[in-house]
Coordinates of C-alpha atoms and ligand atoms in Angstrom, one line a residue:
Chain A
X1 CA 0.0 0.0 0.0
X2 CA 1.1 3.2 -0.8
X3 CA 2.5 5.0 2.4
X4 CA 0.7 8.9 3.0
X5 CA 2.2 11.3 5.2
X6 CA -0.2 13.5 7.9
X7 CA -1.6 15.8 5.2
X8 CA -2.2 12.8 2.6
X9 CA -5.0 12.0 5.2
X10 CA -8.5 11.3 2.9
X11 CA -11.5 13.0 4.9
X12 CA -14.3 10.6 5.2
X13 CA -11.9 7.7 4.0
X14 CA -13.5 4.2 5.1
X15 CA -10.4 1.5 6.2
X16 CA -12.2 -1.9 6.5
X17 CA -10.6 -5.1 8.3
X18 CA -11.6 -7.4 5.7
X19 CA -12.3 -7.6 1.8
X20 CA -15.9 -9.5 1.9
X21 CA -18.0 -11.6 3.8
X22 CA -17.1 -11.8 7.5
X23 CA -19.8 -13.5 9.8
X24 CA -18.1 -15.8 11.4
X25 CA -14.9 -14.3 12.0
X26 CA -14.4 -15.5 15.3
X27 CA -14.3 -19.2 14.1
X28 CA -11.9 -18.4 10.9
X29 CA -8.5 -19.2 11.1
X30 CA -6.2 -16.5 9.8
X31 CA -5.1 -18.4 6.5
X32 CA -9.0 -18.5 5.1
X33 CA -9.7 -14.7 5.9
X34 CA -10.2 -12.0 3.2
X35 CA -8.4 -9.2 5.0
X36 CA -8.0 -6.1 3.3
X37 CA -4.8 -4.1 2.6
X38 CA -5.4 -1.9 6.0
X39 CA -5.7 -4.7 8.3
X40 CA -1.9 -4.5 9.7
X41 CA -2.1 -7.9 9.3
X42 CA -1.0 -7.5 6.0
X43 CA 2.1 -5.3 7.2
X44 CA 5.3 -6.6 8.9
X45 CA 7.7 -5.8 11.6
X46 CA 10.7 -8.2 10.8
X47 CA 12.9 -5.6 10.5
X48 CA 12.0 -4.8 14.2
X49 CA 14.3 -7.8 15.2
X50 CA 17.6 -8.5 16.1
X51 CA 17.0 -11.7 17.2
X52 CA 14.6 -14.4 16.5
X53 CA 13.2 -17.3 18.1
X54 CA 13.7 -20.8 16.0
X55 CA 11.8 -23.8 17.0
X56 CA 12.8 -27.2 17.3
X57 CA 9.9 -29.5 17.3
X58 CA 11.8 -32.7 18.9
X59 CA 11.5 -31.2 22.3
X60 CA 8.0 -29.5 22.0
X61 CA 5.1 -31.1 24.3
X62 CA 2.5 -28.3 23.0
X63 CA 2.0 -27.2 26.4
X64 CA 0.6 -23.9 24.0
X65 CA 2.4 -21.4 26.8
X66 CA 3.6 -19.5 24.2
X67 CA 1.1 -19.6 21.7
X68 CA -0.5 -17.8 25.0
X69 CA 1.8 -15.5 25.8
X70 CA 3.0 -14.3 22.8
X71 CA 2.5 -10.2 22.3
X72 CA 2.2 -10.6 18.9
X73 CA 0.0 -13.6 17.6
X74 CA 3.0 -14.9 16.3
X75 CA 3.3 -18.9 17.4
X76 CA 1.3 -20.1 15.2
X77 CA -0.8 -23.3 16.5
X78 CA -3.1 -25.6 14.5
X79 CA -5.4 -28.3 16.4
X80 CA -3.4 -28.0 19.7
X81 CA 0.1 -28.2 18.1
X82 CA 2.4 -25.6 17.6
X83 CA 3.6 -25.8 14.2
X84 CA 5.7 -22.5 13.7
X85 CA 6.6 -18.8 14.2
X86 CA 4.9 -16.0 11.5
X87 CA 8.5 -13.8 11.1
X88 CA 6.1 -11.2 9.6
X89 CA 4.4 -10.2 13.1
X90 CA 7.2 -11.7 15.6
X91 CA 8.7 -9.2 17.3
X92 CA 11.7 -10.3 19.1
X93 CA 10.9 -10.2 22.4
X94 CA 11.7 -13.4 23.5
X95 CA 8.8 -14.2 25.4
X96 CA 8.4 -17.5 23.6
X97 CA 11.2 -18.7 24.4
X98 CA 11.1 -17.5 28.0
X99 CA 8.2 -19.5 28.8
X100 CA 8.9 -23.0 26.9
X101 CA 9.1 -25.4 29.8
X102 CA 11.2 -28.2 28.4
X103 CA 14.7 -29.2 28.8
X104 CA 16.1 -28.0 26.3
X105 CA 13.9 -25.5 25.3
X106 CA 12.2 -25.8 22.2
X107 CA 12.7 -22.7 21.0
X108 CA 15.8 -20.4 21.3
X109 CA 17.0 -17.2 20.5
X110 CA 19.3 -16.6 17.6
X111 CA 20.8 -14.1 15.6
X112 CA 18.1 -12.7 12.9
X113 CA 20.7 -13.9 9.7
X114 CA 21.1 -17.6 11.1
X115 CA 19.8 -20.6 9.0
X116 CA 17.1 -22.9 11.1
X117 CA 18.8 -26.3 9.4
X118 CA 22.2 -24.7 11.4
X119 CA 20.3 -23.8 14.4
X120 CA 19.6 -27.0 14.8
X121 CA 22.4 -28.8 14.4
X122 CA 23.9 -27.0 17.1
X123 CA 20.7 -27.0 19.2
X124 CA 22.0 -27.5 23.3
X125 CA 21.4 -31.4 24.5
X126 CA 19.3 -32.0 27.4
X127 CA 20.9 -30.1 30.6
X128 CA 21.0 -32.8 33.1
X129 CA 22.5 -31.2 36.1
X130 CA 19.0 -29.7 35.9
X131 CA 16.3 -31.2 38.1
X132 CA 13.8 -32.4 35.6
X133 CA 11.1 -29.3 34.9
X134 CA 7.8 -30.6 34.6
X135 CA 5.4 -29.1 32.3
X136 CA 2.3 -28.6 33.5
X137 CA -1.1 -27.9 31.2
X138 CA -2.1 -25.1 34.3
Chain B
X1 CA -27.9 -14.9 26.6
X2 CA -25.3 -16.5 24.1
X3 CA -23.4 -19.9 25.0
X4 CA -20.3 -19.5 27.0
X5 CA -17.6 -20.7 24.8
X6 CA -15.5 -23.9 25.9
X7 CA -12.2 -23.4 27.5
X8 CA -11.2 -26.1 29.4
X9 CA -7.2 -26.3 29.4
X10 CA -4.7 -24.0 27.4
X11 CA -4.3 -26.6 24.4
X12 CA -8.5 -26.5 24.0
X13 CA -7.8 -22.0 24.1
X14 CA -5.1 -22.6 21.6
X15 CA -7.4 -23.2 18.8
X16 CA -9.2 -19.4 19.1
X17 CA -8.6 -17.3 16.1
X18 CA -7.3 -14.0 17.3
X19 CA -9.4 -10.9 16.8
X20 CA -6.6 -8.8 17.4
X21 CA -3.5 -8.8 14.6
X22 CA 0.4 -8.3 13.9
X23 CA 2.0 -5.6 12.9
X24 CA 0.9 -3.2 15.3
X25 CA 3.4 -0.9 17.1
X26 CA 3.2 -1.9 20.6
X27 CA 6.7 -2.6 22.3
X28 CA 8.5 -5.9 22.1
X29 CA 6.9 -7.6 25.0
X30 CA 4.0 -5.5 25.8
X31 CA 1.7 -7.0 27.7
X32 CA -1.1 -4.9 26.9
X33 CA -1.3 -6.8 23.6
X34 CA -1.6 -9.9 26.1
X35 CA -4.2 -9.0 27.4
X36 CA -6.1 -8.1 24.8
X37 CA -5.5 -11.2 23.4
X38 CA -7.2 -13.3 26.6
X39 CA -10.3 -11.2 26.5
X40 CA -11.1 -11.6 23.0
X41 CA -10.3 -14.7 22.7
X42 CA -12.4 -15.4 25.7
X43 CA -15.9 -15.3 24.1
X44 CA -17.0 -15.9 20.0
X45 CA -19.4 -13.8 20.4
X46 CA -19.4 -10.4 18.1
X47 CA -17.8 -7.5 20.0
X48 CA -18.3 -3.8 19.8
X49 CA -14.5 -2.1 21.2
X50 CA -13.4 1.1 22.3
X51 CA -10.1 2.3 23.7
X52 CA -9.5 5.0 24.9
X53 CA -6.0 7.4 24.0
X54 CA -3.0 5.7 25.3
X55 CA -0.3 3.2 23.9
X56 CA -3.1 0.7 22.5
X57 CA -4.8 2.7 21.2
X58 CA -2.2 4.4 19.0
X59 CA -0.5 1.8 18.0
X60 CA -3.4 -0.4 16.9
X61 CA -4.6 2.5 14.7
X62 CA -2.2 3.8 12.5
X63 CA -3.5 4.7 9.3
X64 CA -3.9 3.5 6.6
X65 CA -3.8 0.6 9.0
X66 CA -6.1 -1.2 11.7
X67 CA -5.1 -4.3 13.8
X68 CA -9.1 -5.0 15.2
X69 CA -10.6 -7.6 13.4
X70 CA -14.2 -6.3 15.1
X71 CA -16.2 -3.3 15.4
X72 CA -13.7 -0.9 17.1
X73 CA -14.1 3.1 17.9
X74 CA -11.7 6.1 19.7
X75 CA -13.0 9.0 20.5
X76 CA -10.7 11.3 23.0
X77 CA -8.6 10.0 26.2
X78 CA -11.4 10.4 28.9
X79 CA -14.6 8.5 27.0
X80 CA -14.5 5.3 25.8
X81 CA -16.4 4.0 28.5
X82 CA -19.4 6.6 27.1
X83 CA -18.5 5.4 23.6
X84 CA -19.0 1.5 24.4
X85 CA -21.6 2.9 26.9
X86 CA -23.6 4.8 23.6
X87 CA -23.3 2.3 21.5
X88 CA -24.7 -0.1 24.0
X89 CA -28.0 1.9 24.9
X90 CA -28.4 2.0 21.1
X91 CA -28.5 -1.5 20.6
X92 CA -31.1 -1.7 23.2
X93 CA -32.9 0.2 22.1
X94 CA -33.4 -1.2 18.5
X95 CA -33.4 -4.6 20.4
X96 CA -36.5 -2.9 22.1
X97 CA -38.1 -1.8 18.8
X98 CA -37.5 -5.7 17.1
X99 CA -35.0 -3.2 14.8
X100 CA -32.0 -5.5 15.0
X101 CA -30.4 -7.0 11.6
X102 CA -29.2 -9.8 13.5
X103 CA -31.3 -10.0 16.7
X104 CA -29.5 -13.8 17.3
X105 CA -26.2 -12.7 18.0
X106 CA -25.1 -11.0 21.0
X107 CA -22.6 -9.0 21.1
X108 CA -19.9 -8.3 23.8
X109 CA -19.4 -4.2 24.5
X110 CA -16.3 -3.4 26.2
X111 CA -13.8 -0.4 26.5
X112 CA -10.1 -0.2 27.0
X113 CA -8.4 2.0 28.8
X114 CA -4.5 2.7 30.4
X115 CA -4.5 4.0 34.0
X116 CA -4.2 7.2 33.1
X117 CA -7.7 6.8 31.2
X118 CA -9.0 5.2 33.9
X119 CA -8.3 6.3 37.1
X120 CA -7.6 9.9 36.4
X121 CA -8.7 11.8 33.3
X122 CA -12.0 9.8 32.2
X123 CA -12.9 8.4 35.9
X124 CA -16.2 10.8 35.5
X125 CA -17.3 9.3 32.4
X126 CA -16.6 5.6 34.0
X127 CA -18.5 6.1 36.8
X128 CA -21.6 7.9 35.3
X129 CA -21.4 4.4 33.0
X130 CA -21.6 2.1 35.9
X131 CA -24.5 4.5 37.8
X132 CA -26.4 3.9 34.7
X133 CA -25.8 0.4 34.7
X134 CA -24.8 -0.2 30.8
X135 CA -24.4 -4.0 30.1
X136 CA -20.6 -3.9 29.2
X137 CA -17.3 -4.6 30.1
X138 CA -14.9 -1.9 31.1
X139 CA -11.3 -3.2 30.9
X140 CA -8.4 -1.1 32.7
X141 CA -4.7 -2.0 31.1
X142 CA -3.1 -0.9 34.4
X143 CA 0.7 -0.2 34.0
X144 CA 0.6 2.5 36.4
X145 CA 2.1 5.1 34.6
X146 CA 1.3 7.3 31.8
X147 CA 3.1 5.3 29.2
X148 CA 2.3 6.2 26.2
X149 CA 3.4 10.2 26.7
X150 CA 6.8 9.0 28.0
X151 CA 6.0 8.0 31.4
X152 CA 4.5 10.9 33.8
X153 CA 2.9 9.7 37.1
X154 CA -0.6 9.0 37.5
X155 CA -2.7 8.1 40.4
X156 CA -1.9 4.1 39.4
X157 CA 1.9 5.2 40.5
X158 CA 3.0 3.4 43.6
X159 CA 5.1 5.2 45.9
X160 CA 8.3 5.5 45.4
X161 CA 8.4 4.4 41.8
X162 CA 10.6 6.8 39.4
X163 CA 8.6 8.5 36.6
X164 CA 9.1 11.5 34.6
X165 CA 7.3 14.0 36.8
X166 CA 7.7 12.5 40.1
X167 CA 11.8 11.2 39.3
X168 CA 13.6 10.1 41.8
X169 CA 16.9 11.8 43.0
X170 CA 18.9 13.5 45.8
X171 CA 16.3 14.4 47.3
X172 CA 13.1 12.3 46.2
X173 CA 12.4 8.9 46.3
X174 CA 10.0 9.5 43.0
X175 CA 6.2 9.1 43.5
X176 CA 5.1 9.6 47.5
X177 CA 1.7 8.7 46.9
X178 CA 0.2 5.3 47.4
X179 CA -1.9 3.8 44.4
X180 CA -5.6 4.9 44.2
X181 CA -7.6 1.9 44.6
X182 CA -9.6 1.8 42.3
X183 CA -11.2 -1.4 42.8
X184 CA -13.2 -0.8 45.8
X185 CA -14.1 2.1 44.0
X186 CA -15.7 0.3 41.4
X187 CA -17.0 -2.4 43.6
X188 CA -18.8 0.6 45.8
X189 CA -20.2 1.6 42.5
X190 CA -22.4 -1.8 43.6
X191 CA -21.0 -3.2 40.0
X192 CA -22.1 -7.1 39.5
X193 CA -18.8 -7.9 38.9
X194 CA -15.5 -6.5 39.9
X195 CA -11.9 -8.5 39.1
X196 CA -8.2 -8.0 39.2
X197 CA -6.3 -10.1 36.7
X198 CA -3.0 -10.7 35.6
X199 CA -2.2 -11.9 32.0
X200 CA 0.4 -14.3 33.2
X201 CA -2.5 -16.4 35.1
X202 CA -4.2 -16.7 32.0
X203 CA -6.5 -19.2 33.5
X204 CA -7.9 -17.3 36.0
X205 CA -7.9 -14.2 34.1
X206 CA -10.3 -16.0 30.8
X207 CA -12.6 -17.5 34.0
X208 CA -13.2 -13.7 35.3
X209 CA -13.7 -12.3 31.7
X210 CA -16.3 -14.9 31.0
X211 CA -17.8 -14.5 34.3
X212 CA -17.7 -10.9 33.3
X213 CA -19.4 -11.1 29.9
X214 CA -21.8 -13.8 31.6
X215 CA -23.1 -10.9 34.2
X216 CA -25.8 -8.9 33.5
X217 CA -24.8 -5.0 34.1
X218 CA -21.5 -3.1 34.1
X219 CA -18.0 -5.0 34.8
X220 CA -14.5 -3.7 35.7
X221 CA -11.5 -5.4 35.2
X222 CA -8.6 -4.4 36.3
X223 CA -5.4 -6.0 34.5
X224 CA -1.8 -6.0 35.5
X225 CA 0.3 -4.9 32.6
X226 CA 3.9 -5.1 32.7
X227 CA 5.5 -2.6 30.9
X228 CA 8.9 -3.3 29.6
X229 CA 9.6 0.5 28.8
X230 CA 8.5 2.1 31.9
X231 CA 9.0 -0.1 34.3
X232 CA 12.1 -1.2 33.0
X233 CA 12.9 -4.6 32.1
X234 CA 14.4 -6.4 28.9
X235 CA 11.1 -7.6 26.8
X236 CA 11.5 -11.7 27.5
X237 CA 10.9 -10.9 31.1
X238 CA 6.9 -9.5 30.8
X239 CA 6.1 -12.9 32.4
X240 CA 8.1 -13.6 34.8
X241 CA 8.0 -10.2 35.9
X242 CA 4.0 -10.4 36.1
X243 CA 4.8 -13.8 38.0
X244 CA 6.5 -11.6 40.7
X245 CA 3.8 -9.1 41.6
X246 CA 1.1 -11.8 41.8
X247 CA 3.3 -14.2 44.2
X248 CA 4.7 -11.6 46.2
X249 CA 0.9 -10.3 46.3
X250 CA 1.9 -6.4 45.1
X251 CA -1.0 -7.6 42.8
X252 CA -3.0 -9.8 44.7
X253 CA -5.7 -11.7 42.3
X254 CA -9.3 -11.3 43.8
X255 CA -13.2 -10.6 42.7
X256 CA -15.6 -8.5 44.2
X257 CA -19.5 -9.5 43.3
X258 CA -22.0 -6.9 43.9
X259 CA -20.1 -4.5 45.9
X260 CA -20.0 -7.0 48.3
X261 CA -19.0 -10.4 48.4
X262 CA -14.7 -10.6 47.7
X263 CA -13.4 -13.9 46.6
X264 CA -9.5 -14.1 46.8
X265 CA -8.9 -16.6 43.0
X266 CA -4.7 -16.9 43.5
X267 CA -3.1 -18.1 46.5
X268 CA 0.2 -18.3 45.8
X269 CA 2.0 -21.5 47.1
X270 CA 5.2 -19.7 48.0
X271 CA 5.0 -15.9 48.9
X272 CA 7.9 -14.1 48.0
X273 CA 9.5 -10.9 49.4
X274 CA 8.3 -7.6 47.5
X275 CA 11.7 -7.0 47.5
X276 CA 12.8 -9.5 44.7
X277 CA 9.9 -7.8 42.5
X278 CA 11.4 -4.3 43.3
X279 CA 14.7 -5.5 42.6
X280 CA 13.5 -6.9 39.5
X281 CA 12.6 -3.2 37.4
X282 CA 14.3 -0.2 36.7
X283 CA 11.8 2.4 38.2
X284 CA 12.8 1.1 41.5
X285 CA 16.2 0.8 41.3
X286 CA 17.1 4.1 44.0
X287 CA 15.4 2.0 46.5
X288 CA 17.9 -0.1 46.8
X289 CA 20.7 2.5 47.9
X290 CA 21.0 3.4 51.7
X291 CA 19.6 6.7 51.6
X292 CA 15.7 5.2 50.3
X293 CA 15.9 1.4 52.1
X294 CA 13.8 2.0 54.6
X295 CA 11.2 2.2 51.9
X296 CA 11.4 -1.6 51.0
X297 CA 10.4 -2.2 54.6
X298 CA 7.2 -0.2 54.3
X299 CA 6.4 -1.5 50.9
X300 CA 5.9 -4.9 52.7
X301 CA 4.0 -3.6 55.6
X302 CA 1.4 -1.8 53.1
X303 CA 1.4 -5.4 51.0
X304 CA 1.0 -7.9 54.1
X305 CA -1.7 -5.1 55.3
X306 CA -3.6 -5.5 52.2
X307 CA -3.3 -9.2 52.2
X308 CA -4.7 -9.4 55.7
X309 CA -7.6 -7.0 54.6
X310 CA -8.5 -9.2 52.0
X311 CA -8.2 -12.3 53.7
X312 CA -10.4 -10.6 56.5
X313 CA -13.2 -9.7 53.8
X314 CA -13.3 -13.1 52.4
X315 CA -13.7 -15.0 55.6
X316 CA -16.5 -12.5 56.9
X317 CA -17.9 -12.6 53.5
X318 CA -18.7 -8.9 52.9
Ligands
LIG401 C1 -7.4 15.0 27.2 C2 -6.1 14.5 26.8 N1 -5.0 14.8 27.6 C3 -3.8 14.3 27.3 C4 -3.6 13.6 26.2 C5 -2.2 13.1 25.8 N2 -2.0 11.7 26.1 C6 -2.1 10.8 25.1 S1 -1.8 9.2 25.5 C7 -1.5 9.7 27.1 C8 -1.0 8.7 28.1 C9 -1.9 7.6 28.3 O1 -1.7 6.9 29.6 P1 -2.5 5.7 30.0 O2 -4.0 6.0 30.0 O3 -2.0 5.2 31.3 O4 -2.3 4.6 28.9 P2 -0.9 3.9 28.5 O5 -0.3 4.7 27.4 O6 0.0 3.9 29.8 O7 -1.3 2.5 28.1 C10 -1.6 11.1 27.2 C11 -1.3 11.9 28.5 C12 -4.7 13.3 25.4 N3 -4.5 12.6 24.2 N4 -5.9 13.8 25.7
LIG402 S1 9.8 -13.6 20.1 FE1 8.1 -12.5 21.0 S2 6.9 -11.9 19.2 FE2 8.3 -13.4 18.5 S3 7.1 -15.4 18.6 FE3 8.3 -15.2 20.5 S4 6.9 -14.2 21.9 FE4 6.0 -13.9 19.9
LIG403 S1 6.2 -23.4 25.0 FE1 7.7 -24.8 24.2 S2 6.9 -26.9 24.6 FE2 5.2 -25.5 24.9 S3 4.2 -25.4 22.9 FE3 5.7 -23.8 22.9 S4 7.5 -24.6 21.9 FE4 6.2 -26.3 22.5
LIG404 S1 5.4 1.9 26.5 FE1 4.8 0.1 27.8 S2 2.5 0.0 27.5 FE2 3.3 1.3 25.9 S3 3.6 0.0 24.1 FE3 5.6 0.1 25.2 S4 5.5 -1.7 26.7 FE4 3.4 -1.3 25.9
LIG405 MG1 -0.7 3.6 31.7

């Protein structure tokens, strides 16, 4: 979309959510919506980033804490799994990661630039000096 | 009244489809984007939204672009309780008339406001809402601080916290009033349903918003919101900050129904010293020198005073 300064403003201009039909929004999932080109939906914030979380699906239990508390709708989670991070929307914060209960974590922070096939590879074993965390589905 | 929806464990919550999107302009790690998230994603129902002027507002708003997947107005700083309130008394009044498009579905009404919103500059407008007794949900995004203007004190501002107009130095240990308390407020208000949440609890919190939607009448929540910026902490830690100030009980997690009956929801299995939540931000960080110490000890007094209050009104249950 084109990008208008303060004085580009349109008086009476109408910004809708969505393109079309929208009853049941509530029950759509984000891939089947029509959203318009001034949802911010359609906008990203990857360059916002420094760092981004990668996720290593070996260690996830879908415990779904940070599908919960993600800022920025960003863990993406189909049918009580969490299948993956939208780089559009993630932010960077760290949350994610933060609140993934297993051992190792299933997702950790790396450098924006850094391939996930290498991240990986070099993902940390199993800390065993650690008492074993127990996730719990509070 | 519409069905409640189902939301029996975090995996069954984790198949909502969010009303509220990406791409907005809220910090790394705000939490007010958290919360947000649990109260929309607490009911399916339609919902009619207002916020009032503060940091979600304007960055959820930005045009050309909108992150609110629903019906959603602003109006100034003081009224979006009066906005949600209007648009409320006009949708019963076409209910009234049989003058409803779609008189099965029934929406949600609530308004969002910061502290500021809330417990200063549009407290007038929030109470002449509840006195009328408008069927809507009035949700307060309480960081305690005016945020969103770069972080002047407002009547949310616990003492000795170090904002922009009350900053701590040589001589001042910041803000030397205590926090307004704005929940018996709204519980003498005789409200059906008054709560204190905290987005790191989620479970709790998604109960009270559904009990909340579920009452007939006006409800205030008030939410504990983190703020990286201005409280000053590194983003990851929103949650385990929030985890501090509900288990040392700054934020103790409680209902009031009616204007009468208080229910404490979150005991915490280990209390921990206010001290380590303190310790834990930036805006505190002059407390911990020898001159303002002496302040931690009375921050626990006030805390473990409150705590016993509450604990009081449960057991005598008034
Ligand atoms: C009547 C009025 N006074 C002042 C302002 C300037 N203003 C805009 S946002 C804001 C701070 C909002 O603080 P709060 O309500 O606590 O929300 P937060 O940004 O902290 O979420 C202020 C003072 C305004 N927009 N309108
Ligand atoms: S880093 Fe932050 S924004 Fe990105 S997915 Fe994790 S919690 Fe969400
Ligand atoms: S917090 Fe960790 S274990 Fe839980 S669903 Fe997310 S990635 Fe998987
Ligand atoms: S200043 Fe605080 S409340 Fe405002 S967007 Fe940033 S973290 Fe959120
Ligand atoms: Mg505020």
């Amino acid at each position: 979309m084109e990008k208008k300064g303060w004085d580009g403003f349109e008086i009476g201009a109408m910004l809708r959510s969505f393109d079309g039909a929208t009853r049941d929004i509530a029950t759509t999932l984000p891939e089947d919506r029509p959203y318009s080109q001034s949802n911010s939906f359609t906008a990203s914030v990857a360059d916002w980033r420094i760092e981004k979380p990668l996720f290593n699906k070996d260690y996830c239990i879908d415990c779904q804490f940070c599908w919960v508390y993600c800022p920025d709708m960003s863990i993406i989670s189909r049918d009580k799994k969490m299948v993956g991070i939208d780089f559009d929307h993630c932010k960077g914060c760290g949350i994610c990661v933060e609140v993934c209960p297993t051992n190792p974590k299933s997702l950790l922070m790396f450098a924006e630039q850094q391939d996930e096939e290498s991240a990986i590879a070099e993902w940390p074993k199993k800390d065993t000096s650690k008492a074993k965390e127990e996730a719990k589905d509070e | 009244m519409s069905e409640i929806k189902k939301i029996k464990n975090l995996k069954e919550f984790s198949t909502s489809a969010d009303r509220f999107e990406g791409a907005n302009l809220l910090c790394p790690g705000c939490a007010h984007s958290i919360i947000v998230r649990e109260v929309l994603n607490a009911t399916n129902d339609d919902l009619i939204l207002a916020a009032s002027t503060g940091c979600l507002e304007v960055c959820t708003a930005v045009y050309p672009y909108t992150s609110w997947d629903a019906s959603w107005i602003h109006i100034g700083f003081e009224n979006g309780s009066s906005a949600v309130a209007g648009a409320e008394a006009m949708y019963k009044a076409l209910k009234n008339k049989g003058r409803l498009k779609q008189p099965d579905r029934t929406p949600k009404f609530v308004a969002f406001g910061g502290d500021g919103a809330t417990y200063d500059i549009g407290f007038q407008w929030i109470s002449g809402c509840f006195e009328r007794g408008h069927n809507m949900m009035y949700v307060c995004l309480d960081n305690e601080v005016y945020a969103n203007t770069g972080g002047q004190r407002s009547s949310s501002t616990p003492i000795g916290s170090s904002t922009t107009t009350a900053p701590a130095g040589r001589v001042s240990y910041g803000e030397k009033m205590m926090k307004k308390d704005m929940m018996a407020i709204m519980a003498a208000h005789g409200a059906p349903y008054v709560a204190q949440v905290a987005p790191n609890k989620w479970k709790d919190m998604v109960a009270k918003i559904q009990k909340g939607f579920a009452a007939e009448g006006p409800v205030y929540i008030n939410a504990m919101s983190a703020c990286t910026t201005e409280w000053k902490f590194a983003p990851e830690d929103t949650i385990a900050i929030s985890d501090l100030a509900v288990d040392s009980l700054v934020f103790p997690l409680y209902e009031i129904i009616n204007g009468e009956k208080l229910n404490i929801t979150y005991r915490p299995k280990n209390i921990i010293p206010v001290r380590d939540y303190l310790g834990a931000q930036g805006r505190f960080k002059h407390l911990f020198t020898k001159q303002y110490e002496y302040l931690i000890d009375e921050w626990q007094k006030n805390v473990d005073k409150k705590w016993d209050y509450l604990q009081r009104r449960e057991e005598a249950s008034v």
